[in-house]
Amino acid sequence: MRLLHPFMPFLTEEIWQQLPKPSGAPQSIMITLYPVRDVRFYDDASEASMALVQKVIVALRAIRADKGIPSATRVWHCWSVNDDYKKTILDGYKTIIAEQGKCREVRVRRAGSSLGGEFSIESVATALAGDVEVMVPLEGVVGAQDAAQEKAS
């Protein structure tokens, strides 16, 4: 309620007046202290992991927007990472990234490893998310006339 009070003061004050309060509690929510962050709950590693996930999702969405891939079309995509730690992070968040990026399949591979012959390198859209390379194969996703334009560009 104290967090909501600056945005909805009349509503929070009315609710505050109806709630039972212990003795010594302020009679108005206006004079209570605004909550402060507790440094015990900071987790820099989790924040860095989520920042990496967000960068990958933004890169994937940028590819979709740039290539005109409809949001209803489920693509599969691959990431290329140099760092084993980042590979572990992305492996752990695959389902979330697939859901947010509208993907049917997600693969994480080490940088320098082969693509496995699953698609031709000419028909792949790439973007960088920090030092992670995000790849989306365009075969079967982009129309036949668009594929010719993609190869030409």
Tab-separated table of C-alpha atoms in Angstrom:
chain	number	residue	atom	x	y	z
A	1	MET	CA	0.000	0.000	0.000
A	2	ARG	CA	2.856	2.372	0.767
A	3	LEU	CA	4.257	1.798	-2.722
A	4	LEU	CA	0.883	2.446	-4.326
A	5	HIS	CA	0.067	5.547	-2.241
A	6	PRO	CA	1.874	8.131	-4.455
A	7	PHE	CA	-0.166	6.937	-7.444
A	8	MET	CA	-3.557	6.380	-5.811
A	9	PRO	CA	-3.557	8.420	-2.587
A	10	PHE	CA	-7.302	8.600	-1.967
A	11	LEU	CA	-7.855	4.884	-2.418
A	12	THR	CA	-4.875	3.798	-0.307
A	13	GLU	CA	-5.778	6.235	2.468
A	14	GLU	CA	-9.337	4.893	2.605
A	15	ILE	CA	-8.107	1.299	2.759
A	16	TRP	CA	-5.511	2.243	5.386
A	17	GLN	CA	-8.217	3.747	7.578
A	18	GLN	CA	-10.256	0.514	7.399
A	19	LEU	CA	-7.364	-1.826	8.294
A	20	PRO	CA	-6.649	-2.781	11.901
A	21	LYS	CA	-3.381	-1.209	13.037
A	22	PRO	CA	-1.118	-2.060	15.948
A	23	SER	CA	-0.702	0.543	18.657
A	24	GLY	CA	1.856	3.170	17.731
A	25	ALA	CA	1.183	2.853	14.003
A	26	PRO	CA	0.586	6.127	12.152
A	27	GLN	CA	-3.067	7.039	11.750
A	28	SER	CA	-2.528	8.102	8.146
A	29	ILE	CA	-0.611	6.390	5.377
A	30	MET	CA	0.696	9.828	4.359
A	31	ILE	CA	3.071	9.953	7.314
A	32	THR	CA	4.420	6.395	7.066
A	33	LEU	CA	7.895	5.809	5.706
A	34	TYR	CA	8.291	4.897	2.061
A	35	PRO	CA	9.817	1.413	1.732
A	36	VAL	CA	13.561	1.205	1.082
A	37	ARG	CA	15.446	-1.519	-0.718
A	38	ASP	CA	17.161	-4.133	1.404
A	39	VAL	CA	20.724	-4.726	0.219
A	40	ARG	CA	20.636	-8.273	1.567
A	41	PHE	CA	18.433	-9.236	-1.364
A	42	TYR	CA	20.729	-7.894	-4.109
A	43	ASP	CA	21.956	-10.606	-6.452
A	44	ASP	CA	24.303	-9.247	-9.088
A	45	ALA	CA	24.730	-12.642	-10.765
A	46	SER	CA	20.970	-13.031	-11.271
A	47	GLU	CA	20.678	-9.503	-12.616
A	48	ALA	CA	23.529	-10.131	-15.073
A	49	SER	CA	21.911	-13.410	-16.174
A	50	MET	CA	18.574	-11.747	-16.785
A	51	ALA	CA	20.253	-8.859	-18.636
A	52	LEU	CA	21.834	-11.417	-20.994
A	53	VAL	CA	18.467	-13.108	-21.536
A	54	GLN	CA	16.855	-9.741	-22.267
A	55	LYS	CA	19.563	-8.874	-24.815
A	56	VAL	CA	19.015	-12.175	-26.623
A	57	ILE	CA	15.235	-11.649	-26.735
A	58	VAL	CA	15.673	-8.089	-28.025
A	59	ALA	CA	18.078	-9.316	-30.733
A	60	LEU	CA	15.667	-12.070	-31.740
A	61	ARG	CA	12.747	-9.649	-31.938
A	62	ALA	CA	14.879	-7.228	-33.960
A	63	ILE	CA	15.597	-9.975	-36.491
A	64	ARG	CA	11.905	-10.801	-36.712
A	65	ALA	CA	10.996	-7.148	-37.240
A	66	ASP	CA	13.802	-6.516	-39.730
A	67	LYS	CA	12.959	-9.545	-41.861
A	68	GLY	CA	9.196	-9.068	-41.587
A	69	ILE	CA	8.566	-12.428	-39.950
A	70	PRO	CA	4.974	-12.461	-38.646
A	71	SER	CA	4.590	-12.945	-34.908
A	72	ALA	CA	2.314	-15.933	-35.520
A	73	THR	CA	5.131	-17.760	-37.327
A	74	ARG	CA	7.119	-19.976	-34.996
A	75	VAL	CA	10.770	-20.009	-36.060
A	76	TRP	CA	13.666	-21.887	-34.632
A	77	HIS	CA	16.846	-20.142	-33.774
A	78	CYS	CA	20.329	-20.781	-32.517
A	79	TRP	CA	22.785	-18.891	-30.347
A	80	SER	CA	26.503	-18.991	-30.655
A	81	VAL	CA	28.387	-18.267	-27.438
A	82	ASN	CA	32.077	-18.257	-26.505
A	83	ASP	CA	31.660	-18.583	-22.755
A	84	ASP	CA	30.594	-21.819	-21.025
A	85	TYR	CA	28.984	-19.835	-18.208
A	86	LYS	CA	26.794	-17.883	-20.645
A	87	LYS	CA	25.964	-21.100	-22.472
A	88	THR	CA	24.744	-22.562	-19.166
A	89	ILE	CA	22.647	-19.462	-18.471
A	90	LEU	CA	21.026	-19.529	-21.922
A	91	ASP	CA	20.397	-23.278	-21.655
A	92	GLY	CA	18.575	-22.649	-18.386
A	93	TYR	CA	16.361	-19.939	-19.837
A	94	LYS	CA	15.628	-21.600	-23.192
A	95	THR	CA	11.918	-22.037	-22.558
A	96	ILE	CA	11.415	-18.417	-21.501
A	97	ILE	CA	13.360	-17.092	-24.482
A	98	ALA	CA	11.473	-19.412	-26.836
A	99	GLU	CA	8.159	-18.198	-25.464
A	100	GLN	CA	9.067	-14.504	-25.601
A	101	GLY	CA	10.681	-14.811	-29.028
A	102	LYS	CA	7.883	-16.969	-30.496
A	103	CYS	CA	10.193	-19.872	-31.303
A	104	ARG	CA	9.378	-23.508	-31.723
A	105	GLU	CA	12.936	-24.685	-31.091
A	106	VAL	CA	16.024	-23.141	-29.538
A	107	ARG	CA	19.582	-24.408	-29.740
A	108	VAL	CA	22.681	-23.150	-27.988
A	109	ARG	CA	26.064	-23.948	-29.467
A	110	ARG	CA	29.655	-23.011	-28.821
A	111	ALA	CA	31.145	-20.422	-31.152
A	112	GLY	CA	33.143	-22.044	-33.902
A	113	SER	CA	31.185	-25.303	-33.892
A	114	SER	CA	29.533	-26.277	-37.146
A	115	LEU	CA	25.906	-25.576	-37.884
A	116	GLY	CA	25.383	-29.279	-38.532
A	117	GLY	CA	24.059	-28.898	-42.076
A	118	GLU	CA	20.585	-28.032	-40.776
A	119	PHE	CA	20.401	-24.884	-42.895
A	120	SER	CA	22.546	-23.031	-45.368
A	121	ILE	CA	24.568	-20.143	-44.011
A	122	GLU	CA	23.309	-17.859	-46.820
A	123	SER	CA	19.747	-17.970	-45.531
A	124	VAL	CA	20.455	-17.087	-41.912
A	125	ALA	CA	19.705	-13.729	-40.296
A	126	THR	CA	22.084	-12.844	-37.474
A	127	ALA	CA	22.258	-10.244	-34.746
A	128	LEU	CA	24.565	-9.696	-31.802
A	129	ALA	CA	23.405	-9.596	-28.202
A	130	GLY	CA	26.607	-8.552	-26.481
A	131	ASP	CA	29.029	-11.343	-27.375
A	132	VAL	CA	26.225	-13.816	-28.168
A	133	GLU	CA	25.388	-14.302	-31.834
A	134	VAL	CA	21.682	-14.896	-32.428
A	135	MET	CA	20.868	-16.744	-35.660
A	136	VAL	CA	17.466	-17.310	-37.269
A	137	PRO	CA	17.248	-19.487	-40.388
A	138	LEU	CA	15.011	-17.909	-43.009
A	139	GLU	CA	14.355	-21.071	-45.042
A	140	GLY	CA	10.648	-21.790	-45.044
A	141	VAL	CA	9.927	-18.578	-43.127
A	142	VAL	CA	10.503	-15.891	-45.732
A	143	GLY	CA	8.559	-16.206	-49.011
A	144	ALA	CA	10.256	-17.399	-52.219
A	145	GLN	CA	10.496	-13.915	-53.740
A	146	ASP	CA	11.730	-12.501	-50.440
A	147	ALA	CA	14.405	-15.210	-50.261
A	148	ALA	CA	15.853	-14.030	-53.578
A	149	GLN	CA	15.935	-10.470	-52.266
A	150	GLU	CA	17.621	-11.628	-49.049
A	151	LYS	CA	20.351	-13.413	-50.986
A	152	ALA	CA	20.868	-10.342	-53.149
A	153	SER	CA	21.245	-8.018	-50.159
